[in-house]
mmCIF file of C-alpha atoms and ligand atoms in Angstrom:
data_model
loop_
_atom_site.group_PDB
_atom_site.id
_atom_site.type_symbol
_atom_site.label_atom_id
_atom_site.label_comp_id
_atom_site.label_asym_id
_atom_site.label_seq_id
_atom_site.Cartn_x
_atom_site.Cartn_y
_atom_site.Cartn_z
ATOM 1 C CA MET A 229 -7.587 -4.014 7.757
ATOM 2 C CA ALA A 230 -8.727 -0.709 9.291
ATOM 3 C CA ALA A 231 -6.272 2.225 9.398
ATOM 4 C CA LEU A 232 -5.724 2.059 13.166
ATOM 5 C CA ASP A 233 -5.986 -1.680 13.804
ATOM 6 C CA GLY A 234 -3.697 -2.617 16.696
ATOM 7 C CA ARG A 235 -3.178 1.001 17.793
ATOM 8 C CA VAL A 236 -4.005 2.384 21.229
ATOM 9 C CA ALA A 237 -5.234 5.959 21.722
ATOM 10 C CA LEU A 238 -5.729 8.227 24.725
ATOM 11 C CA VAL A 239 -8.124 11.118 24.139
ATOM 12 C CA THR A 240 -8.437 13.784 26.850
ATOM 13 C CA GLY A 241 -11.725 15.597 27.492
ATOM 14 C CA ALA A 242 -13.522 12.813 25.635
ATOM 15 C CA ALA A 243 -16.780 12.673 27.588
ATOM 16 C CA ARG A 244 -18.515 14.960 25.118
ATOM 17 C CA GLY A 245 -18.129 17.318 22.174
ATOM 18 C CA ILE A 246 -15.116 17.066 19.909
ATOM 19 C CA GLY A 247 -13.297 14.633 22.226
ATOM 20 C CA ALA A 248 -16.180 12.157 22.165
ATOM 21 C CA ALA A 249 -16.339 12.341 18.357
ATOM 22 C CA VAL A 250 -12.573 11.809 18.097
ATOM 23 C CA ALA A 251 -12.688 8.825 20.466
ATOM 24 C CA GLY A 252 -15.555 7.311 18.449
ATOM 25 C CA ARG A 253 -13.820 7.863 15.130
ATOM 26 C CA LEU A 254 -10.468 6.421 16.245
ATOM 27 C CA ALA A 255 -12.282 3.379 17.648
ATOM 28 C CA ALA A 256 -14.209 2.976 14.378
ATOM 29 C CA ASP A 257 -10.854 3.050 12.589
ATOM 30 C CA GLY A 258 -9.668 0.143 14.749
ATOM 31 C CA ALA A 259 -7.912 1.721 17.757
ATOM 32 C CA ALA A 260 -8.544 0.742 21.375
ATOM 33 C CA VAL A 261 -9.367 4.015 23.112
ATOM 34 C CA ALA A 262 -8.935 5.390 26.629
ATOM 35 C CA VAL A 263 -11.672 7.983 27.139
ATOM 36 C CA LEU A 264 -10.258 10.428 29.674
ATOM 37 C CA ASP A 265 -12.273 13.137 31.361
ATOM 38 C CA LEU A 266 -12.357 14.837 34.751
ATOM 39 C CA ASP A 267 -15.050 12.463 35.916
ATOM 40 C CA GLU A 268 -14.747 8.770 34.984
ATOM 41 C CA ALA A 269 -18.539 8.335 35.026
ATOM 42 C CA ALA A 270 -18.915 11.146 32.480
ATOM 43 C CA GLY A 271 -16.858 9.149 29.981
ATOM 44 C CA LYS A 272 -19.120 6.124 30.221
ATOM 45 C CA ALA A 273 -21.517 7.274 27.476
ATOM 46 C CA THR A 274 -18.602 7.589 25.030
ATOM 47 C CA VAL A 275 -17.318 4.141 26.031
ATOM 48 C CA ASP A 276 -20.807 2.606 25.713
ATOM 49 C CA ALA A 277 -21.227 4.070 22.212
ATOM 50 C CA ILE A 278 -17.830 2.706 21.132
ATOM 51 C CA GLU A 279 -18.572 -0.755 22.551
ATOM 52 C CA ALA A 280 -22.040 -0.802 20.998
ATOM 53 C CA ALA A 281 -20.372 -0.219 17.619
ATOM 54 C CA GLY A 282 -18.021 -3.166 18.254
ATOM 55 C CA GLY A 283 -14.981 -1.179 19.427
ATOM 56 C CA ARG A 284 -12.800 -1.323 22.542
ATOM 57 C CA ALA A 285 -12.644 1.471 25.112
ATOM 58 C CA ILE A 286 -12.168 2.254 28.782
ATOM 59 C CA ALA A 287 -13.130 5.362 30.760
ATOM 60 C CA ILE A 288 -10.489 7.027 32.924
ATOM 61 C CA GLY A 289 -11.109 9.874 35.359
ATOM 62 C CA ALA A 290 -8.193 12.322 35.551
ATOM 63 C CA ASP A 291 -7.435 16.024 35.578
ATOM 64 C CA VAL A 292 -4.932 16.849 32.835
ATOM 65 C CA THR A 293 -3.401 19.560 35.041
ATOM 66 C CA ASN A 294 -2.456 17.000 37.690
ATOM 67 C CA ALA A 295 0.880 15.339 36.842
ATOM 68 C CA GLU A 296 0.285 12.302 39.014
ATOM 69 C CA GLN A 297 -3.209 11.651 37.622
ATOM 70 C CA ILE A 298 -2.340 12.104 33.951
ATOM 71 C CA THR A 299 0.809 9.962 34.278
ATOM 72 C CA ALA A 300 -1.205 7.212 35.959
ATOM 73 C CA ALA A 301 -3.796 7.491 33.156
ATOM 74 C CA ALA A 302 -1.164 7.075 30.431
ATOM 75 C CA ASP A 303 0.405 4.132 32.266
ATOM 76 C CA ARG A 304 -2.979 2.470 32.831
ATOM 77 C CA THR A 305 -3.852 2.841 29.135
ATOM 78 C CA ALA A 306 -0.595 1.151 28.151
ATOM 79 C CA GLU A 307 -1.107 -1.598 30.733
ATOM 80 C CA GLU A 308 -4.705 -2.357 29.724
ATOM 81 C CA PHE A 309 -4.201 -2.266 25.963
ATOM 82 C CA GLY A 310 -0.500 -3.156 25.614
ATOM 83 C CA SER A 311 0.854 0.181 24.311
ATOM 84 C CA LEU A 312 0.097 3.882 23.944
ATOM 85 C CA ASP A 313 0.473 4.979 20.331
ATOM 86 C CA ILE A 314 -1.792 8.011 19.963
ATOM 87 C CA LEU A 315 -2.447 10.978 22.252
ATOM 88 C CA VAL A 316 -5.068 13.616 21.479
ATOM 89 C CA ASN A 317 -4.752 16.685 23.721
ATOM 90 C CA ASN A 318 -8.366 17.814 23.527
ATOM 91 C CA ALA A 319 -9.445 18.749 27.090
ATOM 92 C CA GLY A 320 -10.355 22.409 27.197
ATOM 93 C CA VAL A 321 -12.207 25.154 29.008
ATOM 94 C CA THR A 322 -13.089 28.772 28.338
ATOM 95 C CA ARG A 323 -13.268 31.623 30.855
ATOM 96 C CA ASP A 324 -13.918 34.555 28.516
ATOM 97 C CA ASN A 325 -13.689 38.172 29.564
ATOM 98 C CA LEU A 326 -12.266 41.445 28.323
ATOM 99 C CA LEU A 327 -8.755 42.091 29.614
ATOM 100 C CA PHE A 328 -9.752 44.687 32.209
ATOM 101 C CA LYS A 329 -12.228 42.225 33.772
ATOM 102 C CA LEU A 330 -10.246 39.014 33.276
ATOM 103 C CA SER A 331 -9.318 37.576 36.661
ATOM 104 C CA GLU A 332 -5.957 36.055 37.483
ATOM 105 C CA GLN A 333 -7.755 32.829 38.333
ATOM 106 C CA ASP A 334 -9.503 32.649 34.947
ATOM 107 C CA TRP A 335 -6.159 33.303 33.241
ATOM 108 C CA ASP A 336 -4.502 30.502 35.223
ATOM 109 C CA THR A 337 -7.366 28.044 34.681
ATOM 110 C CA VAL A 338 -7.357 28.370 30.900
ATOM 111 C CA ILE A 339 -3.574 28.423 30.526
ATOM 112 C CA GLY A 340 -3.393 25.494 32.948
ATOM 113 C CA VAL A 341 -5.858 23.152 31.241
ATOM 114 C CA HIS A 342 -4.680 23.791 27.676
ATOM 115 C CA LEU A 343 -0.941 24.359 28.030
ATOM 116 C CA LYS A 344 0.073 22.611 31.237
ATOM 117 C CA GLY A 345 -2.430 19.850 30.460
ATOM 118 C CA ALA A 346 -0.978 19.218 26.990
ATOM 119 C CA PHE A 347 2.564 19.387 28.408
ATOM 120 C CA LEU A 348 1.883 16.868 31.175
ATOM 121 C CA ALA A 349 -0.100 14.475 28.976
ATOM 122 C CA SER A 350 2.484 14.582 26.191
ATOM 123 C CA LYS A 351 5.318 14.021 28.656
ATOM 124 C CA ALA A 352 3.487 11.053 30.163
ATOM 125 C CA ALA A 353 2.672 9.570 26.746
ATOM 126 C CA GLN A 354 6.044 10.065 25.030
ATOM 127 C CA LYS A 355 7.709 7.641 27.438
ATOM 128 C CA HIS A 356 5.618 4.802 25.961
ATOM 129 C CA MET A 357 5.993 6.086 22.392
ATOM 130 C CA VAL A 358 9.767 6.570 22.495
ATOM 131 C CA ALA A 359 10.188 3.032 23.851
ATOM 132 C CA LYS A 360 8.282 1.707 20.819
ATOM 133 C CA LYS A 361 9.775 4.245 18.361
ATOM 134 C CA TYR A 362 6.239 5.033 17.205
ATOM 135 C CA GLY A 363 3.699 7.646 18.173
ATOM 136 C CA LYS A 364 1.217 10.325 17.123
ATOM 137 C CA ILE A 365 0.365 13.394 19.188
ATOM 138 C CA VAL A 366 -2.336 15.830 18.103
ATOM 139 C CA SER A 367 -3.322 18.908 20.116
ATOM 140 C CA LEU A 368 -6.418 21.037 19.737
ATOM 141 C CA SER A 369 -5.528 24.622 18.875
ATOM 142 C CA SER A 370 -8.222 26.994 17.573
ATOM 143 C CA VAL A 371 -8.818 29.825 15.120
ATOM 144 C CA SER A 372 -8.894 31.878 18.333
ATOM 145 C CA ALA A 373 -5.090 31.529 18.349
ATOM 146 C CA LEU A 374 -5.161 34.361 15.802
ATOM 147 C CA GLY A 375 -6.884 36.672 18.303
ATOM 148 C CA THR A 376 -10.478 36.958 19.504
ATOM 149 C CA ARG A 377 -12.049 39.751 21.542
ATOM 150 C CA GLY A 378 -12.698 38.563 25.101
ATOM 151 C CA GLN A 379 -10.352 35.573 24.874
ATOM 152 C CA ALA A 380 -6.857 36.813 25.818
ATOM 153 C CA ASN A 381 -6.342 33.723 27.994
ATOM 154 C CA TYR A 382 -7.754 31.225 25.461
ATOM 155 C CA SER A 383 -6.064 32.660 22.356
ATOM 156 C CA THR A 384 -2.722 32.787 24.183
ATOM 157 C CA ALA A 385 -3.103 29.132 25.155
ATOM 158 C CA LYS A 386 -4.179 28.078 21.663
ATOM 159 C CA MET A 387 -1.278 29.890 19.952
ATOM 160 C CA GLY A 388 1.024 28.457 22.618
ATOM 161 C CA LEU A 389 -0.056 24.983 21.564
ATOM 162 C CA GLN A 390 1.102 25.707 18.020
ATOM 163 C CA GLY A 391 4.631 26.513 19.282
ATOM 164 C CA PHE A 392 4.495 23.500 21.577
ATOM 165 C CA THR A 393 3.563 21.341 18.571
ATOM 166 C CA ARG A 394 6.444 22.582 16.419
ATOM 167 C CA THR A 395 8.927 22.046 19.227
ATOM 168 C CA LEU A 396 7.764 18.519 20.078
ATOM 169 C CA ALA A 397 7.867 17.659 16.368
ATOM 170 C CA ILE A 398 11.563 18.586 16.330
ATOM 171 C CA GLU A 399 12.373 16.740 19.558
ATOM 172 C CA LEU A 400 10.330 13.593 18.949
ATOM 173 C CA GLY A 401 10.635 13.147 15.172
ATOM 174 C CA PRO A 402 13.828 11.073 15.482
ATOM 175 C CA PHE A 403 11.856 8.632 17.648
ATOM 176 C CA GLY A 404 9.182 7.978 15.031
ATOM 177 C CA ILE A 405 6.664 10.324 16.648
ATOM 178 C CA ASN A 406 4.595 12.783 14.605
ATOM 179 C CA VAL A 407 3.254 15.841 16.427
ATOM 180 C CA ASN A 408 0.596 18.063 14.886
ATOM 181 C CA ALA A 409 -2.251 20.372 15.848
ATOM 182 C CA VAL A 410 -5.704 21.069 14.473
ATOM 183 C CA ALA A 411 -7.247 24.493 14.790
ATOM 184 C CA PRO A 412 -11.032 24.306 14.513
ATOM 185 C CA GLY A 413 -13.312 27.207 13.751
ATOM 186 C CA PHE A 414 -16.878 27.240 15.073
ATOM 187 C CA ILE A 415 -17.770 23.633 15.983
ATOM 188 C CA VAL A 416 -21.190 22.983 17.521
ATOM 189 C CA THR A 417 -20.605 21.740 21.101
ATOM 190 C CA GLU A 418 -21.391 22.782 24.661
ATOM 191 C CA MET A 419 -18.418 25.148 24.445
ATOM 192 C CA THR A 420 -20.086 27.170 21.664
ATOM 193 C CA GLY A 421 -23.318 26.981 23.691
ATOM 194 C CA ILE A 422 -21.480 28.818 26.490
ATOM 195 C CA LEU A 423 -20.284 31.382 23.944
ATOM 196 C CA ALA A 424 -23.894 31.947 22.784
ATOM 197 C CA GLU A 425 -24.955 32.528 26.366
ATOM 198 C CA ARG A 426 -22.160 35.070 26.897
ATOM 199 C CA LEU A 427 -23.201 36.924 23.742
ATOM 200 C CA GLY A 428 -26.864 36.934 24.823
ATOM 201 C CA THR A 429 -28.136 34.751 21.985
ATOM 202 C CA THR A 430 -29.196 31.129 21.420
ATOM 203 C CA PRO A 431 -26.834 28.393 20.138
ATOM 204 C CA ASP A 432 -28.880 28.056 16.922
ATOM 205 C CA GLU A 433 -28.890 31.798 16.222
ATOM 206 C CA LEU A 434 -25.167 32.037 16.841
ATOM 207 C CA ALA A 435 -24.464 29.040 14.587
ATOM 208 C CA ALA A 436 -26.561 30.614 11.798
ATOM 209 C CA LYS A 437 -24.640 33.872 12.161
ATOM 210 C CA TYR A 438 -21.284 32.109 11.893
ATOM 211 C CA ALA A 439 -22.494 29.993 8.931
ATOM 212 C CA ASP A 440 -23.394 33.192 7.054
ATOM 213 C CA VAL A 441 -19.820 34.503 7.240
ATOM 214 C CA THR A 442 -18.104 31.155 6.590
ATOM 215 C CA PRO A 443 -17.092 30.503 2.955
ATOM 216 C CA VAL A 444 -18.542 26.965 2.954
ATOM 217 C CA ARG A 445 -21.765 28.422 4.454
ATOM 218 C CA ARG A 446 -22.055 26.108 7.424
ATOM 219 C CA VAL A 447 -20.559 25.711 10.868
ATOM 220 C CA GLY A 448 -18.471 22.692 11.802
ATOM 221 C CA GLN A 449 -19.480 19.501 13.545
ATOM 222 C CA PRO A 450 -17.282 17.454 15.906
ATOM 223 C CA THR A 451 -17.046 14.807 13.154
ATOM 224 C CA ASP A 452 -15.268 17.341 10.882
ATOM 225 C CA VAL A 453 -12.475 17.647 13.444
ATOM 226 C CA ALA A 454 -12.461 13.908 14.158
ATOM 227 C CA ALA A 455 -11.932 13.115 10.451
ATOM 228 C CA THR A 456 -8.900 15.412 10.282
ATOM 229 C CA ILE A 457 -7.404 13.904 13.424
ATOM 230 C CA ALA A 458 -8.050 10.377 12.105
ATOM 231 C CA PHE A 459 -5.867 11.290 9.118
ATOM 232 C CA LEU A 460 -3.132 12.867 11.265
ATOM 233 C CA VAL A 461 -2.838 9.783 13.492
ATOM 234 C CA SER A 462 -2.842 7.351 10.576
ATOM 235 C CA ASP A 463 0.219 6.166 8.684
ATOM 236 C CA GLU A 464 -1.062 8.048 5.616
ATOM 237 C CA SER A 465 0.307 11.254 7.151
ATOM 238 C CA SER A 466 3.672 10.006 8.399
ATOM 239 C CA PHE A 467 5.604 12.776 6.538
ATOM 240 C CA ILE A 468 3.502 15.522 8.133
ATOM 241 C CA THR A 469 4.756 16.851 11.458
ATOM 242 C CA GLY A 470 4.914 20.170 13.316
ATOM 243 C CA GLN A 471 1.867 21.465 11.425
ATOM 244 C CA THR A 472 -1.335 23.167 12.478
ATOM 245 C CA ILE A 473 -4.263 22.347 10.201
ATOM 246 C CA TYR A 474 -7.173 24.785 10.300
ATOM 247 C CA VAL A 475 -10.574 23.083 10.165
ATOM 248 C CA ASP A 476 -12.699 26.175 9.812
ATOM 249 C CA GLY A 477 -14.675 26.115 6.567
ATOM 250 C CA GLY A 478 -12.368 28.827 5.231
ATOM 251 C CA ARG A 479 -13.154 31.380 7.937
ATOM 252 C CA ARG A 480 -10.151 32.382 10.014
ATOM 253 C CA LEU A 481 -11.871 34.742 12.474
HETATM 254 P P1 NAP B 93 -16.442 20.821 25.542
HETATM 255 O O1 NAP B 93 -17.702 20.344 24.902
HETATM 256 O O2 NAP B 93 -16.503 21.871 26.593
HETATM 257 O O3 NAP B 93 -15.652 19.540 26.107
HETATM 258 C C1 NAP B 93 -14.428 19.672 26.770
HETATM 259 C C2 NAP B 93 -14.217 18.453 27.647
HETATM 260 O O4 NAP B 93 -12.953 18.625 28.324
HETATM 261 C C3 NAP B 93 -15.293 18.305 28.724
HETATM 262 O O5 NAP B 93 -15.751 16.976 28.777
HETATM 263 C C4 NAP B 93 -14.545 18.708 29.996
HETATM 264 O O6 NAP B 93 -14.991 18.068 31.175
HETATM 265 C C5 NAP B 93 -13.137 18.244 29.676
HETATM 266 N N1 NAP B 93 -12.155 18.878 30.550
HETATM 267 C C6 NAP B 93 -12.106 20.175 30.953
HETATM 268 N N2 NAP B 93 -11.092 20.373 31.799
HETATM 269 C C7 NAP B 93 -10.477 19.179 31.947
HETATM 270 C C8 NAP B 93 -9.355 18.740 32.704
HETATM 271 N N3 NAP B 93 -8.670 19.587 33.490
HETATM 272 N N4 NAP B 93 -8.995 17.435 32.637
HETATM 273 C C9 NAP B 93 -9.698 16.560 31.874
HETATM 274 N N5 NAP B 93 -10.767 16.921 31.128
HETATM 275 C C10 NAP B 93 -11.156 18.214 31.168
HETATM 276 O O7 NAP B 93 -15.409 21.391 24.455
HETATM 277 P P2 NAP B 93 -15.311 21.128 22.872
HETATM 278 O O8 NAP B 93 -16.025 22.221 22.181
HETATM 279 O O9 NAP B 93 -15.588 19.721 22.536
HETATM 280 O O10 NAP B 93 -13.748 21.443 22.673
HETATM 281 C C11 NAP B 93 -12.754 20.436 22.681
HETATM 282 C C12 NAP B 93 -11.408 21.076 22.363
HETATM 283 O O11 NAP B 93 -11.486 21.740 21.094
HETATM 284 C C13 NAP B 93 -10.972 22.134 23.368
HETATM 285 O O12 NAP B 93 -9.583 22.105 23.545
HETATM 286 C C14 NAP B 93 -11.396 23.428 22.683
HETATM 287 O O13 NAP B 93 -10.649 24.521 23.158
HETATM 288 C C15 NAP B 93 -11.118 23.105 21.236
HETATM 289 N N6 NAP B 93 -11.874 23.915 20.268
HETATM 290 C C16 NAP B 93 -13.245 23.915 20.253
HETATM 291 C C17 NAP B 93 -13.922 24.697 19.319
HETATM 292 C C18 NAP B 93 -15.431 24.752 19.227
HETATM 293 O O14 NAP B 93 -15.939 25.574 18.444
HETATM 294 N N7 NAP B 93 -16.167 23.943 19.945
HETATM 295 C C19 NAP B 93 -13.196 25.486 18.421
HETATM 296 C C20 NAP B 93 -11.808 25.454 18.473
HETATM 297 C C21 NAP B 93 -11.145 24.664 19.396
HETATM 298 P P3 NAP B 93 -16.080 18.780 32.140
HETATM 299 O O15 NAP B 93 -17.368 18.677 31.434
HETATM 300 O O16 NAP B 93 -16.049 17.959 33.393
HETATM 301 O O17 NAP B 93 -15.618 20.185 32.324
#
């Protein structure tokens, strides 16, 4: 029996990058997966890959900052697959700039997607989990939580998610729900491609630079994060809650 047989997962921002890898890994471990992204069609490639490997998945289009949409997404997941056991708050955006140039809109966008998005999705999901007295919530923090030049909005949101995680762990623990966060370092995705562009370099050059200063001498792949999350949503980790696990090859900043 696979670790997540019979479980149902909702992964936000799962059309590509880390979210797609997490959705694929949870499906490979036996879970039925709702692949949520802004655009339903964008999630189709992730769903196709899961189905081609023999798994079960549906694509859902929703904006995590919209309470009505994310609640409907959680309810639809539970209706289609019979429950909602696992939520991965992965959807994310960056709008980097130094403080004196950072616009109010870029502050609101980043805080909105990461913090309000995780709040709304967790609130929508916990209803199903509390009813079953079982659940796993994992949110994507980042090494940027510890402070990164040009990311006042993003690092605030990512550290906020660590406090959010500890608080939900306290509130939801009595209902059989574990709540944790993972904080990746440099993981090769479109998001780090955008960072390379901002820094005036290529994605490969930037990755090589980060690998040089990372103790394990490589950058991360989405599968590194997916493996950690697979552990945190399995019953192997049922005594771990309120934690943030750094997945950064030993490099904090
Ligand atoms: P990515 O490649 O940019 O993917 C993010 C996904 O989230 C995209 O498919 C995006 O959809 C979706 N999304 C954005 N806003 C959304 C919203 N309001 N509602 C629903 N979906 C939304 O990013 P990634 O690198 O895989 O990162 C995934 C998570 O890990 C993020 O939370 C990120 O902050 C975190 N993280 C990444 C790294 C890294 O090095 N890559 C490091 C630390 C933490 P669209 O394409 O339509 O915008």
